[in-house]
Short mmCIF file of C-alpha atoms in Angstrom, two decimals:
data_model
loop_
_atom_site.label_atom_id
_atom_site.label_comp_id
_atom_site.label_asym_id
_atom_site.label_seq_id
_atom_site.Cartn_x
_atom_site.Cartn_y
_atom_site.Cartn_z
CA UNK A 1 2.72 26.43 -2.52
CA UNK A 2 5.18 27.32 -5.33
CA UNK A 3 5.24 30.73 -4.04
CA UNK A 4 6.61 30.07 -0.73
CA UNK A 5 9.40 27.65 -2.19
CA UNK A 6 10.34 29.91 -4.93
CA UNK A 7 11.70 32.96 -2.78
CA UNK A 8 12.02 36.33 -4.20
CA UNK A 9 15.57 37.17 -5.48
CA UNK A 10 15.31 40.37 -7.25
CA UNK A 11 15.22 43.77 -5.20
CA UNK A 12 12.53 45.53 -6.91
CA UNK A 13 10.63 47.38 -4.20
CA UNK A 14 11.79 50.67 -2.76
CA UNK A 15 11.96 51.00 1.03
CA UNK A 16 13.55 53.54 3.45
CA UNK A 17 14.65 55.75 4.95
CA UNK A 18 18.50 56.55 4.26
CA UNK A 19 20.65 59.57 3.57
CA UNK A 20 21.30 58.63 0.12
CA UNK A 21 19.40 56.49 -2.28
CA UNK A 22 17.54 56.17 -5.71
CA UNK A 23 14.46 58.29 -4.86
CA UNK A 24 13.05 60.73 -2.44
CA UNK A 25 10.08 59.75 -0.22
CA UNK A 26 7.57 62.83 -0.43
CA UNK A 27 6.41 61.84 3.25
CA UNK A 28 9.77 62.98 4.49
CA UNK A 29 10.28 66.16 2.79
CA UNK A 30 8.11 68.52 5.07
CA UNK A 31 9.77 67.14 8.00
CA UNK A 32 13.00 67.49 6.75
CA UNK A 33 12.50 71.10 5.83
CA UNK A 34 10.74 71.64 9.32
CA UNK A 35 13.81 70.32 11.03
CA UNK A 36 16.05 72.93 9.56
CA UNK A 37 17.28 70.23 7.13
CA UNK A 38 18.58 68.04 9.89
CA UNK A 39 16.29 65.03 9.56
CA UNK A 40 17.78 63.99 6.32
CA UNK A 41 16.92 60.51 6.20
CA UNK A 42 14.39 61.05 2.90
CA UNK A 43 15.84 58.73 0.40
CA UNK A 44 14.45 55.05 -0.57
CA UNK A 45 16.66 52.17 -1.66
CA UNK A 46 15.84 48.76 -2.96
CA UNK A 47 16.94 46.48 -0.03
CA UNK A 48 14.49 43.74 0.08
CA UNK A 49 13.73 41.01 -2.58
CA UNK A 50 10.21 41.21 -4.11
CA UNK A 51 10.67 39.79 -7.51
CA UNK A 52 11.87 36.45 -8.97
CA UNK A 53 14.40 35.80 -11.72
CA UNK A 54 14.44 32.18 -12.09
CA UNK A 55 14.88 30.53 -15.33
CA UNK A 56 12.91 27.29 -15.99
CA UNK A 57 12.83 25.15 -19.11
CA UNK A 58 9.84 22.90 -19.40
CA UNK A 59 10.47 19.90 -21.70
CA UNK A 60 7.99 17.29 -22.82
CA UNK A 61 8.54 14.05 -24.59
CA UNK A 62 6.97 13.65 -27.98
CA UNK A 63 8.10 10.43 -28.86
CA UNK A 64 6.03 7.54 -29.89
CA UNK A 65 6.32 5.50 -26.58
CA UNK A 66 4.20 8.11 -24.81
CA UNK A 67 1.22 7.36 -27.05
CA UNK A 68 1.95 3.57 -26.64
CA UNK A 69 1.97 4.07 -22.98
CA UNK A 70 -1.35 6.17 -23.12
CA UNK A 71 0.10 9.05 -21.03
CA UNK A 72 0.07 11.67 -23.77
CA UNK A 73 -3.10 13.49 -22.33
CA UNK A 74 -1.88 13.57 -18.86
CA UNK A 75 1.44 15.05 -19.98
CA UNK A 76 -0.17 17.73 -21.91
CA UNK A 77 -2.34 18.50 -18.85
CA UNK A 78 0.74 18.57 -16.73
CA UNK A 79 2.34 20.80 -19.27
CA UNK A 80 -0.64 23.49 -18.77
CA UNK A 81 -0.66 23.03 -15.11
CA UNK A 82 2.96 24.09 -14.87
CA UNK A 83 3.01 27.07 -17.28
CA UNK A 84 0.09 28.48 -15.92
CA UNK A 85 1.55 28.24 -12.40
CA UNK A 86 4.80 29.74 -13.51
CA UNK A 87 3.11 32.64 -15.26
CA UNK A 88 0.73 33.46 -12.44
CA UNK A 89 3.94 33.32 -10.13
CA UNK A 90 5.67 35.67 -12.60
CA UNK A 91 8.75 33.22 -11.83
CA UNK A 92 10.96 35.22 -14.25
CA UNK A 93 11.91 33.29 -17.59
CA UNK A 94 10.59 29.82 -18.72
CA UNK A 95 10.80 27.99 -22.00
CA UNK A 96 9.02 24.96 -23.52
CA UNK A 97 10.88 22.39 -25.17
CA UNK A 98 9.81 19.19 -27.21
CA UNK A 99 12.31 16.21 -27.64
CA UNK A 100 11.66 12.80 -29.20
CA UNK A 101 12.92 13.06 -32.59
CA UNK A 102 16.39 13.66 -34.18
CA UNK A 103 16.94 17.01 -32.49
CA UNK A 104 14.87 18.77 -29.73
CA UNK A 105 12.84 21.77 -30.52
CA UNK A 106 12.21 25.21 -28.76
CA UNK A 107 8.69 25.74 -28.89
CA UNK A 108 8.56 28.96 -26.35
CA UNK A 109 11.82 30.89 -25.98
CA UNK A 110 13.79 31.48 -22.94
CA UNK A 111 14.22 35.27 -22.40
CA UNK A 112 12.82 38.41 -20.43
CA UNK A 113 10.07 40.22 -21.78
CA UNK A 114 8.47 37.20 -23.61
CA UNK A 115 4.32 37.32 -23.74
CA UNK A 116 4.03 33.91 -22.00
CA UNK A 117 6.10 34.85 -18.98
CA UNK A 118 3.34 37.05 -17.50
CA UNK A 119 0.22 35.11 -18.98
CA UNK A 120 -0.24 31.68 -20.27
CA UNK A 121 -3.58 31.30 -21.81
CA UNK A 122 -5.01 29.76 -25.23
CA UNK A 123 -3.14 32.29 -27.53
CA UNK A 124 0.36 30.56 -26.09
CA UNK A 125 -1.24 27.22 -25.22
CA UNK A 126 -3.10 26.36 -28.55
CA UNK A 127 0.07 26.45 -31.07
CA UNK A 128 2.05 24.34 -28.51
CA UNK A 129 -0.42 21.61 -28.05
CA UNK A 130 -0.95 21.18 -31.73
CA UNK A 131 2.81 20.55 -31.94
CA UNK A 132 2.52 17.38 -29.57
CA UNK A 133 1.47 14.52 -31.80
CA UNK A 134 3.34 11.89 -29.94
CA UNK A 135 4.34 10.48 -33.14
CA UNK A 136 7.86 11.57 -33.46
CA UNK A 137 10.49 8.54 -33.64
CA UNK A 138 14.19 8.34 -35.11
CA UNK A 139 16.71 5.53 -34.93
CA UNK A 140 18.32 6.82 -31.92
CA UNK A 141 15.49 8.56 -30.22
CA UNK A 142 15.48 6.04 -27.31
CA UNK A 143 19.32 6.63 -26.80
CA UNK A 144 19.87 10.32 -27.47
CA UNK A 145 16.71 12.50 -27.30
CA UNK A 146 16.70 13.02 -23.74
CA UNK A 147 20.51 13.58 -23.51
CA UNK A 148 20.16 16.12 -26.62
CA UNK A 149 17.63 17.99 -24.75
CA UNK A 150 19.38 18.43 -21.61
CA UNK A 151 22.28 19.52 -23.85
CA UNK A 152 20.08 22.15 -25.37
CA UNK A 153 18.87 23.20 -21.94
CA UNK A 154 22.36 23.67 -20.76
CA UNK A 155 23.19 25.79 -23.68
CA UNK A 156 20.06 28.21 -23.27
CA UNK A 157 20.83 28.61 -19.47
CA UNK A 158 24.61 29.50 -20.52
CA UNK A 159 23.24 32.02 -23.21
CA UNK A 160 21.41 33.63 -20.45
CA UNK A 161 23.52 33.93 -17.60
CA UNK A 162 26.84 32.31 -18.34
CA UNK A 163 28.44 28.98 -17.12
CA UNK A 164 27.24 29.67 -13.51
CA UNK A 165 23.92 30.99 -12.15
CA UNK A 166 23.45 34.16 -10.16
CA UNK A 167 22.52 31.85 -7.28
CA UNK A 168 22.48 28.22 -6.68
CA UNK A 169 19.87 26.28 -8.29
CA UNK A 170 17.92 29.44 -9.84
CA UNK A 171 18.05 27.77 -13.15
CA UNK A 172 15.60 24.35 -13.40
CA UNK A 173 14.91 21.81 -16.08
CA UNK A 174 11.55 20.07 -15.35
CA UNK A 175 11.25 17.23 -17.95
CA UNK A 176 7.93 15.47 -18.35
CA UNK A 177 8.39 12.03 -19.97
CA UNK A 178 7.33 8.30 -19.62
CA UNK A 179 10.54 7.39 -18.10
CA UNK A 180 11.82 5.15 -21.07
CA UNK A 181 15.25 6.17 -22.13
CA UNK A 182 19.01 5.25 -22.11
CA UNK A 183 20.18 5.92 -18.50
CA UNK A 184 23.67 5.54 -19.50
CA UNK A 185 23.34 8.37 -22.03
CA UNK A 186 21.60 10.59 -19.69
CA UNK A 187 23.65 10.17 -16.47
CA UNK A 188 26.68 12.41 -17.46
CA UNK A 189 24.44 15.32 -18.62
CA UNK A 190 22.70 14.99 -14.99
CA UNK A 191 26.05 14.87 -13.29
CA UNK A 192 27.29 18.00 -15.52
CA UNK A 193 23.79 19.90 -14.46
CA UNK A 194 24.30 19.33 -10.93
CA UNK A 195 27.99 20.74 -11.09
CA UNK A 196 26.72 23.84 -12.90
CA UNK A 197 24.30 24.27 -9.99
CA UNK A 198 21.31 23.61 -12.18
CA UNK A 199 18.34 21.61 -11.04
CA UNK A 200 17.21 18.62 -13.24
CA UNK A 201 13.70 17.17 -12.16
CA UNK A 202 11.98 14.53 -14.07
CA UNK A 203 8.21 14.04 -14.07
CA UNK A 204 7.35 10.59 -15.16
CA UNK A 205 3.87 10.42 -16.28
CA UNK A 206 2.55 6.86 -15.65
CA UNK A 207 -0.81 5.35 -16.99
CA UNK A 208 -2.93 4.59 -13.94
CA UNK A 209 -5.06 1.96 -15.87
CA UNK A 210 -3.86 -1.18 -17.84
CA UNK A 211 -4.79 -4.49 -19.20
CA UNK A 212 -8.60 -4.78 -19.86
CA UNK A 213 -9.17 -1.16 -19.43
CA UNK A 214 -6.45 0.15 -21.63
CA UNK A 215 -7.62 -2.38 -24.38
CA UNK A 216 -11.22 -1.10 -23.65
CA UNK A 217 -9.95 2.45 -24.29
CA UNK A 218 -8.31 1.34 -27.61
CA UNK A 219 -4.61 1.72 -26.26
CA UNK A 220 -1.91 -0.94 -26.13
CA UNK A 221 -1.44 -2.51 -22.82
CA UNK A 222 1.72 -0.98 -21.44
CA UNK A 223 3.35 -1.93 -17.96
CA UNK A 224 3.71 0.65 -15.27
CA UNK A 225 7.43 2.11 -14.80
CA UNK A 226 7.33 0.34 -11.47
CA UNK A 227 7.08 -2.98 -13.08
CA UNK A 228 9.84 -2.44 -15.60
CA UNK A 229 12.93 -4.77 -15.14
CA UNK A 230 16.62 -3.90 -16.35
CA UNK A 231 19.44 -6.44 -17.29
CA UNK A 232 22.97 -5.59 -15.85
CA UNK A 233 26.03 -7.63 -16.14
CA UNK A 234 28.34 -7.60 -13.13
CA UNK A 235 31.47 -9.82 -12.85
CA UNK A 236 30.30 -11.66 -15.80
CA UNK A 237 27.02 -12.36 -14.22
CA UNK A 238 23.73 -11.58 -15.49
CA UNK A 239 21.42 -9.99 -12.97
CA UNK A 240 17.75 -8.65 -13.36
CA UNK A 241 16.95 -5.50 -11.37
CA UNK A 242 14.26 -3.19 -11.10
CA UNK A 243 14.37 -0.51 -13.85
CA UNK A 244 14.17 2.45 -11.33
CA UNK A 245 17.10 1.11 -9.21
CA UNK A 246 20.03 2.92 -10.62
CA UNK A 247 17.93 5.83 -11.87
CA UNK A 248 20.13 8.60 -13.07
CA UNK A 249 17.94 11.47 -11.96
CA UNK A 250 18.45 11.95 -8.06
CA UNK A 251 14.83 13.65 -7.66
CA UNK A 252 12.00 12.38 -9.96
CA UNK A 253 8.37 11.86 -9.21
CA UNK A 254 5.95 9.34 -10.64
CA UNK A 255 2.37 10.87 -11.26
CA UNK A 256 -0.55 8.89 -12.08
CA UNK A 257 -3.12 11.03 -10.88
CA UNK A 258 -3.09 14.81 -12.19
CA UNK A 259 -4.74 16.10 -8.94
CA UNK A 260 -1.71 15.11 -6.87
CA UNK A 261 0.67 16.84 -9.28
CA UNK A 262 0.91 20.06 -7.22
CA UNK A 263 1.41 18.74 -4.01
CA UNK A 264 3.99 16.15 -5.38
CA UNK A 265 6.02 18.80 -7.39
CA UNK A 266 5.94 21.41 -4.42
CA UNK A 267 7.30 18.55 -1.90
CA UNK A 268 10.30 17.77 -4.44
CA UNK A 269 11.18 21.27 -5.04
CA UNK A 270 11.11 22.05 -1.17
CA UNK A 271 13.44 19.08 -0.48
CA UNK A 272 15.70 20.26 -3.23
CA UNK A 273 15.89 23.90 -2.13
CA UNK A 274 16.42 22.66 1.62
CA UNK A 275 19.50 20.82 0.33
CA UNK A 276 20.87 23.65 -1.61
CA UNK A 277 20.33 25.87 1.48
CA UNK A 278 22.16 23.38 3.84
CA UNK A 279 25.19 22.87 1.29
#
């Protein structure tokens, strides 16, 4: 599904036939000589895109709230599914970030020629998975961790291609979190990413079981993100609204079942690229 959505952007395959080009087609050499050098379209050029050169940052929330909400295991499974799909697709460049502490960390760098870009196996996955303890916490982790991560991902993109990407929405940030963060702090960075034609996509991993089942599993019972409420003040009046009502991310998905992740993620990406194409 990702292969049909992420279209090739880099011209890497030679095709012909032209009077000038980069390489001679040996199939046309003999007819060229036999025609007394008149049939001179013997050169090949790179005319059709056949490779992908996307830049993708996969960031995962390593804060204590992920453990309290009992969504750590599904978050790690989501990370592995995404990295394996990106490597198999040869998407271009992708990096893995962890956030939740005082400063975000780069676990896999963004850049061409990295080993994980072509193959994501236990050699790359093992050290990364051991980094995620879901115990990180700081005084301002709820307010600043996600905003700081988005600032870091923007810096990584700028280092690779400058302030504007080569083509619209060829740079994407796929964020895996439980959805608990300061929305007002994150909102300016989401708008800044969209202004730079960078796609921020949030995957909210939500525990499917709660209450007695969560207690039986030894976890603290936590409400689903659909059940959370937020307090707003308008004209001096206090209002209680659903937490997702004024969510800063224009496109996000809530995943409770890992098997539904590929279909949901591909649908969201398809909608985004259709929107970018029409714009």
